Short mmCIF file of C-alpha atoms and ligand atoms in Angstrom, two decimals:
data_model
loop_
_atom_site.label_atom_id
_atom_site.label_comp_id
_atom_site.label_asym_id
_atom_site.label_seq_id
_atom_site.Cartn_x
_atom_site.Cartn_y
_atom_site.Cartn_z
CA UNK A 1256 0.00 0.00 0.00
CA UNK A 1257 1.36 3.37 -0.87
CA UNK A 1258 2.35 5.76 1.88
CA UNK A 1259 0.62 9.08 2.32
CA UNK A 1260 2.30 12.38 3.05
CA UNK A 1261 0.51 15.56 4.07
CA UNK A 1262 2.30 18.61 2.69
CA UNK A 1263 1.20 21.85 4.34
CA UNK A 1264 2.09 24.83 2.17
CA UNK A 1265 2.19 22.37 -0.70
CA UNK A 1266 1.03 24.90 -3.29
CA UNK A 1267 4.02 27.15 -2.66
CA UNK A 1268 7.50 27.26 -4.14
CA UNK A 1269 9.28 24.51 -2.23
CA UNK A 1270 6.12 22.62 -1.26
CA UNK A 1271 5.04 22.11 -4.86
CA UNK A 1272 8.46 20.79 -5.88
CA UNK A 1273 8.40 18.40 -2.93
CA UNK A 1274 4.90 17.28 -3.93
CA UNK A 1275 6.19 16.40 -7.40
CA UNK A 1276 9.22 14.47 -6.14
CA UNK A 1277 7.16 12.56 -3.56
CA UNK A 1278 4.61 11.50 -6.15
CA UNK A 1279 7.34 10.51 -8.58
CA UNK A 1280 8.88 8.41 -5.80
CA UNK A 1281 5.58 6.55 -5.35
CA UNK A 1282 4.02 8.39 -2.41
CA UNK A 1283 0.47 9.66 -2.24
CA UNK A 1284 0.35 13.33 -1.34
CA UNK A 1285 -2.33 15.47 0.27
CA UNK A 1286 -1.79 19.20 -0.07
CA UNK A 1287 -3.02 21.82 2.38
CA UNK A 1288 -2.53 25.51 1.69
CA UNK A 1289 -4.37 28.73 2.49
CA UNK A 1290 -2.99 30.33 -0.71
CA UNK A 1291 -2.01 33.44 1.23
CA UNK A 1292 1.24 33.78 -0.67
CA UNK A 1293 0.63 31.91 -3.92
CA UNK A 1294 -1.94 31.09 -6.56
CA UNK A 1295 -2.69 27.72 -8.15
CA UNK A 1296 0.11 27.98 -10.74
CA UNK A 1297 2.60 25.69 -8.97
CA UNK A 1298 0.07 23.11 -7.83
CA UNK A 1299 -1.36 22.97 -11.34
CA UNK A 1300 2.19 22.61 -12.60
CA UNK A 1301 2.72 19.74 -10.16
CA UNK A 1302 -0.44 18.08 -11.44
CA UNK A 1303 0.74 18.40 -15.03
CA UNK A 1304 4.26 17.16 -14.36
CA UNK A 1305 3.06 14.13 -12.42
CA UNK A 1306 0.00 13.47 -14.58
CA UNK A 1307 -2.01 13.36 -11.36
CA UNK A 1308 -5.07 15.57 -11.63
CA UNK A 1309 -6.35 14.03 -8.45
CA UNK A 1310 -3.83 15.34 -5.89
CA UNK A 1311 -6.16 16.04 -2.96
CA UNK A 1312 -6.07 19.72 -2.10
CA UNK A 1313 -7.47 21.35 1.04
CA UNK A 1314 -7.68 25.11 0.99
CA UNK A 1315 -7.36 25.62 4.71
CA UNK A 1316 -5.54 27.79 7.19
CA UNK A 1317 -3.37 25.47 9.25
CA UNK A 1318 -3.78 27.82 12.23
CA UNK A 1319 -7.27 26.36 12.53
CA UNK A 1320 -6.86 23.00 14.31
CA UNK A 1321 -10.31 21.78 13.21
CA UNK A 1322 -9.38 22.18 9.57
CA UNK A 1323 -6.23 20.13 10.08
CA UNK A 1324 -8.11 17.49 12.12
CA UNK A 1325 -10.47 17.02 9.20
CA UNK A 1326 -7.56 15.98 6.98
CA UNK A 1327 -6.37 13.45 9.52
CA UNK A 1328 -9.91 12.12 9.74
CA UNK A 1329 -10.18 11.70 5.99
CA UNK A 1330 -6.70 10.30 5.32
CA UNK A 1331 -4.32 7.91 6.99
CA UNK A 1332 -1.23 10.13 7.09
CA UNK A 1333 2.16 8.43 7.43
CA UNK A 1334 4.22 11.61 7.47
CA UNK A 1335 3.67 15.31 7.31
CA UNK A 1336 5.93 18.01 5.97
CA UNK A 1337 5.24 21.45 7.30
CA UNK A 1338 5.97 24.36 4.98
CA UNK A 1339 2.97 26.54 5.80
CA UNK A 1340 4.60 29.71 7.09
CA UNK A 1341 5.38 33.30 6.22
CA UNK A 1342 8.93 33.73 4.99
CA UNK A 1343 9.85 37.34 4.27
CA UNK A 1344 12.63 38.42 6.60
CA UNK A 1345 12.07 42.17 6.21
CA UNK A 1346 8.30 41.93 6.61
CA UNK A 1347 8.78 39.94 9.79
CA UNK A 1348 10.78 42.81 11.29
CA UNK A 1349 7.92 45.22 10.60
CA UNK A 1350 5.10 42.81 11.51
CA UNK A 1351 6.50 40.53 14.21
CA UNK A 1352 3.13 39.58 15.67
CA UNK A 1353 1.86 38.46 12.28
CA UNK A 1354 4.87 36.16 12.00
CA UNK A 1355 4.81 34.78 15.53
CA UNK A 1356 1.08 34.18 15.40
CA UNK A 1357 0.97 32.52 12.02
CA UNK A 1358 4.19 30.52 12.03
CA UNK A 1359 3.87 29.22 15.59
CA UNK A 1360 0.11 28.69 15.58
CA UNK A 1361 0.06 26.78 12.33
CA UNK A 1362 2.83 24.44 13.42
CA UNK A 1363 1.29 23.82 16.84
CA UNK A 1364 -2.11 23.12 15.40
CA UNK A 1365 -0.62 20.64 12.91
CA UNK A 1366 1.36 18.95 15.68
CA UNK A 1367 -1.70 18.77 17.92
CA UNK A 1368 -3.78 17.17 15.20
CA UNK A 1369 -1.01 14.67 14.51
CA UNK A 1370 -0.65 13.83 18.21
CA UNK A 1371 -4.40 13.43 18.70
CA UNK A 1372 -4.36 11.05 15.82
CA UNK A 1373 -1.94 8.73 17.58
CA UNK A 1374 1.27 10.31 16.28
CA UNK A 1375 3.04 10.91 13.03
CA UNK A 1376 6.41 11.48 11.42
CA UNK A 1377 6.85 15.22 11.22
CA UNK A 1378 9.35 16.98 9.01
CA UNK A 1379 9.83 20.68 9.66
CA UNK A 1380 11.08 23.06 7.03
CA UNK A 1381 13.79 24.99 8.84
CA UNK A 1382 16.48 27.34 7.62
CA UNK A 1383 20.16 28.14 7.82
CA UNK A 1384 18.95 31.38 9.34
CA UNK A 1385 18.96 29.55 12.70
CA UNK A 1386 22.80 29.73 12.66
CA UNK A 1387 22.84 33.52 12.36
CA UNK A 1388 26.36 34.87 11.85
CA UNK A 1389 28.32 31.68 12.47
CA UNK A 1390 31.89 31.85 13.77
CA UNK A 1391 33.14 29.11 11.48
CA UNK A 1392 32.29 28.06 7.94
CA UNK A 1393 30.98 25.71 6.75
CA UNK A 1394 28.33 25.24 9.41
CA UNK A 1395 27.55 21.77 10.70
CA UNK A 1396 24.45 20.71 12.58
CA UNK A 1397 26.55 21.11 15.73
CA UNK A 1398 27.34 24.76 15.03
CA UNK A 1399 25.60 26.81 17.70
CA UNK A 1400 22.36 28.53 16.91
CA UNK A 1401 22.93 32.25 17.36
CA UNK A 1402 20.24 34.67 18.51
CA UNK A 1403 17.84 35.20 15.63
CA UNK A 1404 18.28 38.40 13.66
CA UNK A 1405 14.60 38.62 12.67
CA UNK A 1406 11.22 37.45 13.95
CA UNK A 1407 11.13 35.13 10.92
CA UNK A 1408 14.39 33.52 12.05
CA UNK A 1409 13.10 33.36 15.60
CA UNK A 1410 10.02 31.43 14.46
CA UNK A 1411 12.29 28.88 12.73
CA UNK A 1412 14.27 28.40 15.95
CA UNK A 1413 11.11 28.22 18.05
CA UNK A 1414 9.45 25.71 15.76
CA UNK A 1415 12.55 23.51 15.92
CA UNK A 1416 12.32 23.66 19.74
CA UNK A 1417 8.58 23.00 19.72
CA UNK A 1418 9.14 19.93 17.58
CA UNK A 1419 11.99 18.67 19.74
CA UNK A 1420 9.97 19.11 22.95
CA UNK A 1421 6.95 17.42 21.40
CA UNK A 1422 9.09 14.46 20.36
CA UNK A 1423 10.56 14.28 23.88
CA UNK A 1424 7.09 14.14 25.39
CA UNK A 1425 6.70 10.66 23.91
CA UNK A 1426 3.28 11.16 22.38
CA UNK A 1427 4.05 9.34 19.17
CA UNK A 1428 5.65 12.16 17.23
CA UNK A 1429 9.00 11.63 15.54
CA UNK A 1430 10.61 14.74 14.16
CA UNK A 1431 13.14 15.98 11.71
CA UNK A 1432 14.24 19.50 10.86
CA UNK A 1433 15.85 20.20 7.52
CA UNK A 1434 17.86 23.41 7.52
CA UNK A 1435 17.85 24.79 4.00
CA UNK A 1436 20.50 27.14 2.75
CA UNK A 1437 19.44 29.31 -0.22
CA UNK A 1438 16.83 27.44 -2.30
CA UNK A 1439 16.90 28.57 -5.93
CA UNK A 1440 15.91 27.52 -9.44
CA UNK A 1441 12.81 25.90 -10.85
CA UNK A 1442 11.53 22.58 -12.09
CA UNK A 1443 13.16 21.48 -15.41
CA UNK A 1444 9.67 21.42 -16.97
CA UNK A 1445 9.39 25.17 -16.23
CA UNK A 1446 5.86 24.44 -15.01
CA UNK A 1447 6.60 25.33 -11.40
CA UNK A 1448 8.98 27.72 -9.71
CA UNK A 1449 9.21 30.71 -7.43
CA UNK A 1450 6.40 33.25 -7.70
CA UNK A 1451 7.27 36.23 -5.53
CA UNK A 1452 4.57 38.82 -4.97
CA UNK A 1453 5.60 42.41 -5.62
CA UNK A 1454 9.24 43.43 -5.64
CA UNK A 1455 11.37 40.36 -4.91
CA UNK A 1456 13.62 40.40 -1.86
CA UNK A 1457 15.67 37.41 -2.88
CA UNK A 1458 18.51 37.45 -5.35
CA UNK A 1459 17.45 35.02 -8.08
CA UNK A 1460 13.92 36.32 -8.69
CA UNK A 1461 15.40 39.83 -8.79
CA UNK A 1462 17.94 38.64 -11.34
CA UNK A 1463 15.37 36.96 -13.60
CA UNK A 1464 12.92 39.86 -13.34
CA UNK A 1465 15.69 42.29 -14.28
CA UNK A 1466 16.69 40.11 -17.23
CA UNK A 1467 13.13 40.08 -18.53
CA UNK A 1468 12.71 43.81 -18.04
CA UNK A 1469 10.28 43.84 -15.12
CA UNK A 1470 12.98 45.52 -13.00
CA UNK A 1471 15.36 48.10 -14.31
CA UNK A 1472 18.56 47.18 -12.54
CA UNK A 1473 19.79 44.65 -10.03
CA UNK A 1474 21.53 46.14 -7.02
CA UNK A 1475 24.32 43.97 -5.68
CA UNK A 1476 24.32 44.75 -2.00
CA UNK A 1477 27.94 45.31 -1.02
CA UNK A 1478 31.16 44.66 -2.91
CA UNK A 1479 33.47 45.59 -0.07
CA UNK A 1480 33.16 42.43 2.02
CA UNK A 1481 36.38 40.57 2.83
CA UNK A 1482 35.45 37.78 0.40
CA UNK A 1483 37.27 36.82 -2.84
CA UNK A 1484 35.30 39.25 -5.04
CA UNK A 1485 33.94 41.50 -2.31
CA UNK A 1486 30.33 40.22 -2.55
CA UNK A 1487 28.53 37.93 -0.10
CA UNK A 1488 28.87 34.17 -0.22
CA UNK A 1489 25.91 31.79 -0.04
CA UNK A 1490 25.16 28.11 -0.56
CA UNK A 1491 22.61 28.05 -3.38
CA UNK A 1492 20.71 24.78 -3.29
CA UNK A 1493 18.67 23.78 -6.30
CA UNK A 1494 14.98 23.43 -5.44
CA UNK A 1495 14.67 20.01 -7.11
CA UNK A 1496 17.71 18.72 -5.22
CA UNK A 1497 16.17 20.17 -2.08
CA UNK A 1498 12.88 18.43 -2.84
CA UNK A 1499 14.70 15.13 -3.26
CA UNK A 1500 16.23 15.55 0.19
CA UNK A 1501 12.66 15.56 1.53
CA UNK A 1502 11.89 12.29 -0.22
CA UNK A 1503 14.98 10.72 1.36
CA UNK A 1504 14.08 12.17 4.77
CA UNK A 1505 10.48 10.99 4.64
CA UNK A 1506 11.65 7.51 3.61
CA UNK A 1507 14.05 7.39 6.54
CA UNK A 1508 11.26 8.34 8.95
CA UNK A 1509 8.58 6.03 7.58
CA UNK A 1510 10.96 3.09 7.26
CA UNK A 1511 12.01 3.47 10.91
CA UNK A 1512 15.63 4.25 10.02
CA UNK A 1513 16.06 7.28 12.26
CA UNK A 1514 18.91 7.04 14.75
CA UNK A 1515 17.23 9.49 17.14
CA UNK A 1516 13.58 10.43 17.44
CA UNK A 1517 14.52 14.01 16.57
CA UNK A 1518 17.11 14.65 13.89
CA UNK A 1519 18.49 17.70 12.12
CA UNK A 1520 20.14 17.89 8.71
CA UNK A 1521 21.73 20.70 6.76
CA UNK A 1522 20.53 20.74 3.19
CA UNK A 1523 23.01 22.55 1.01
CA UNK A 1524 25.68 21.93 -1.59
CA UNK A 1525 28.69 22.63 0.61
CA UNK A 1526 29.96 25.09 -1.99
CA UNK A 1527 30.09 28.84 -1.35
CA UNK A 1528 29.17 30.94 -4.37
CA UNK A 1529 29.35 34.71 -4.48
CA UNK A 1530 26.55 37.02 -5.53
CA UNK A 1531 28.70 38.29 -8.40
CA UNK A 1532 29.42 34.73 -9.50
CA UNK A 1533 25.66 34.15 -9.68
CA UNK A 1534 25.24 37.18 -11.91
CA UNK A 1535 28.14 36.19 -14.19
CA UNK A 1536 27.03 32.57 -14.45
CA UNK A 1537 23.44 33.61 -15.13
CA UNK A 1538 24.61 35.86 -17.96
CA UNK A 1539 26.85 33.18 -19.43
CA UNK A 1540 24.50 30.19 -19.40
CA UNK A 1541 21.54 32.15 -20.67
CA UNK A 1542 23.48 34.23 -23.20
CA UNK A 1543 22.35 37.62 -21.99
CA UNK A 1544 23.60 40.75 -20.27
CA UNK A 1545 22.17 41.79 -16.97
CA UNK A 1546 21.83 45.38 -15.94
CA UNK A 1547 23.40 45.56 -12.49
CA UNK A 1548 25.22 47.96 -10.23
CA UNK A 1549 27.02 47.76 -6.94
CA UNK A 1550 25.10 49.28 -4.07
CA UNK A 1551 25.70 49.59 -0.34
CA UNK A 1552 25.47 46.63 1.99
CA UNK A 1553 21.95 45.47 2.89
CA UNK A 1554 21.13 45.85 6.58
CA UNK A 1555 21.06 42.52 8.37
CA UNK A 1556 22.97 40.59 5.68
CA UNK A 1557 25.59 38.17 6.84
CA UNK A 1558 28.82 38.09 4.89
CA UNK A 1559 29.03 34.37 4.24
CA UNK A 1560 27.31 31.15 5.09
CA UNK A 1561 27.52 27.72 3.58
CA UNK A 1562 26.70 24.21 4.66
CA UNK A 1563 28.65 21.19 5.63
CA UNK A 1564 26.10 18.75 4.17
CA UNK A 1565 28.07 15.58 5.00
CA UNK A 1566 25.60 14.36 7.60
CA UNK A 1567 22.75 14.48 5.06
CA UNK A 1568 25.04 12.92 2.44
CA UNK A 1569 25.84 10.00 4.71
CA UNK A 1570 22.64 9.48 6.67
CA UNK A 1571 20.04 10.37 4.06
CA UNK A 1572 22.06 9.03 1.14
CA UNK A 1573 21.32 12.34 -0.52
CA UNK A 1574 23.62 14.74 -2.32
CA UNK A 1575 22.96 17.89 -4.32
CA UNK A 1576 23.61 17.04 -7.94
CA UNK A 1577 22.23 19.71 -10.25
CA UNK A 1578 24.87 22.13 -11.51
CA UNK A 1579 24.62 25.83 -10.79
CA UNK A 1580 24.50 26.35 -14.55
CA UNK A 1581 21.43 24.12 -14.94
CA UNK A 1582 19.79 25.71 -11.92
CA UNK A 1583 20.24 29.19 -13.34
CA UNK A 1584 18.99 28.05 -16.74
CA UNK A 1585 15.89 26.66 -15.07
CA UNK A 1586 15.28 29.93 -13.21
CA UNK A 1587 15.38 31.79 -16.52
CA UNK A 1588 13.17 29.22 -18.30
CA UNK A 1589 10.62 29.67 -15.51
CA UNK A 1590 10.66 33.45 -15.86
CA UNK A 1591 10.15 33.04 -19.62
CA UNK A 1592 7.33 30.61 -18.97
CA UNK A 1593 5.67 33.15 -16.70
CA UNK A 1594 6.00 35.76 -19.40
CA UNK A 1595 4.44 33.32 -21.87
CA UNK A 1596 7.44 33.65 -24.15
CA UNK A 1597 8.46 30.05 -24.57
CA UNK A 1598 5.06 28.59 -25.25
N1 UFG B 2742 21.19 40.27 -2.92
C1 UFG B 2742 21.57 41.30 -3.74
N2 UFG B 2742 20.60 41.96 -4.42
C2 UFG B 2742 19.29 41.65 -4.33
C3 UFG B 2742 18.89 40.59 -3.48
C4 UFG B 2742 19.89 39.92 -2.78
O1 UFG B 2742 22.76 41.64 -3.85
O2 UFG B 2742 18.46 42.31 -4.97
C5 UFG B 2742 22.24 39.54 -2.18
C6 UFG B 2742 22.05 39.66 -0.68
O3 UFG B 2742 22.65 40.85 -0.22
C7 UFG B 2742 22.74 38.40 -0.21
C8 UFG B 2742 22.49 37.40 -1.33
O4 UFG B 2742 22.14 38.17 -2.46
O5 UFG B 2742 24.10 38.64 -0.10
C9 UFG B 2742 21.36 36.44 -1.04
O6 UFG B 2742 20.23 37.18 -0.65
P1 UFG B 2742 18.77 36.55 -0.58
O7 UFG B 2742 17.84 37.61 -0.12
O8 UFG B 2742 18.44 35.84 -1.85
O9 UFG B 2742 18.94 35.43 0.51
P2 UFG B 2742 19.43 35.56 2.03
O10 UFG B 2742 20.72 34.80 2.09
O11 UFG B 2742 19.43 36.93 2.54
O12 UFG B 2742 18.22 34.89 2.74
C10 UFG B 2742 18.03 33.55 2.69
C11 UFG B 2742 16.55 33.19 2.75
C12 UFG B 2742 15.95 33.54 4.06
C13 UFG B 2742 16.82 33.07 5.19
C14 UFG B 2742 18.22 33.58 5.01
C15 UFG B 2742 19.17 33.16 6.07
O13 UFG B 2742 15.85 33.85 1.73
O14 UFG B 2742 14.70 32.92 4.15
O15 UFG B 2742 18.71 33.08 3.79
O16 UFG B 2742 19.32 31.79 6.08
F1 UFG B 2742 16.36 33.51 6.36
#
């Protein structure tokens, strides 16, 4: 019998890619999303890519425990992956209560429903943001978590703690937190990808929107950092690789292969890439020139962070494999798809 995974936030950027990879790996998927930060584009893309028009979809707010309970009543859920959260760092600084309320409430209501139902394997979508400005690079899962620099980051740390405490309570919940570095790129089909609302905060959507002419000029925030080319260093993890890490993680949980009831894995490539390198590679692989300029440093940016992914490599049997070139081609193909230019 096939195993069923509930994906909260499954209509969003990462959630929809995970939905595709899970289905392609033979899982049944139930998607829950309140569509507060997306439309149906990515879920429809997931349906097309998988040929599964019947992916069950619940338009619910996970902060409402009754709505989540209903899903557990209607499906036998083997694992749940929780993506349903707000994710804009800057917005979280200006609207902390919105972030604390939504991100904590939704996770607690999902956990409660799972516990009431006799337990579940729970995978939490965490972030490298929990490390803050780390003293040593690359960061391992043992690197200390530094005080969060934004309410968004604080909610990631708190949700990790909530999951760990819930696991410890012995009420049938097993937990895993995957700490993503910088998820980028789109599905090779160009049918799903990142759909930022308004002016993008993140680098890659800003790059693709500048290339297509939606934005006039990309500002590179800071070229005076003590890094090889003066710009910040990040670990850009392809979204399909990232999605595959979830498949491996879910398999480990469902198959009873966890070594501890609560585990944490870094999900990154292990390779630092500079912002300028991204721009140059994007130009090269897509054969275009990007309008960019160097601007001042962005408040709150850390100079460099990249993962030591060896624990995930060994324990999950997972490794990032898509090249940066292919990832940046896919990001551009997705932007073109959105513009209707390659149809
Ligand atoms: N950048 C630019 N110009 C832009 C946008 C970004 O130069 O227009 C630079 C940033 O200054 C930074 C790098 O590109 O050096 C990456 O910035 P992103 O905003 O794409 O990503 P961050 O590393 O700031 O943030 C990511 C996730 C957050 C997470 C954070 C810390 O988007 O969710 O990592 O882990 F909290």
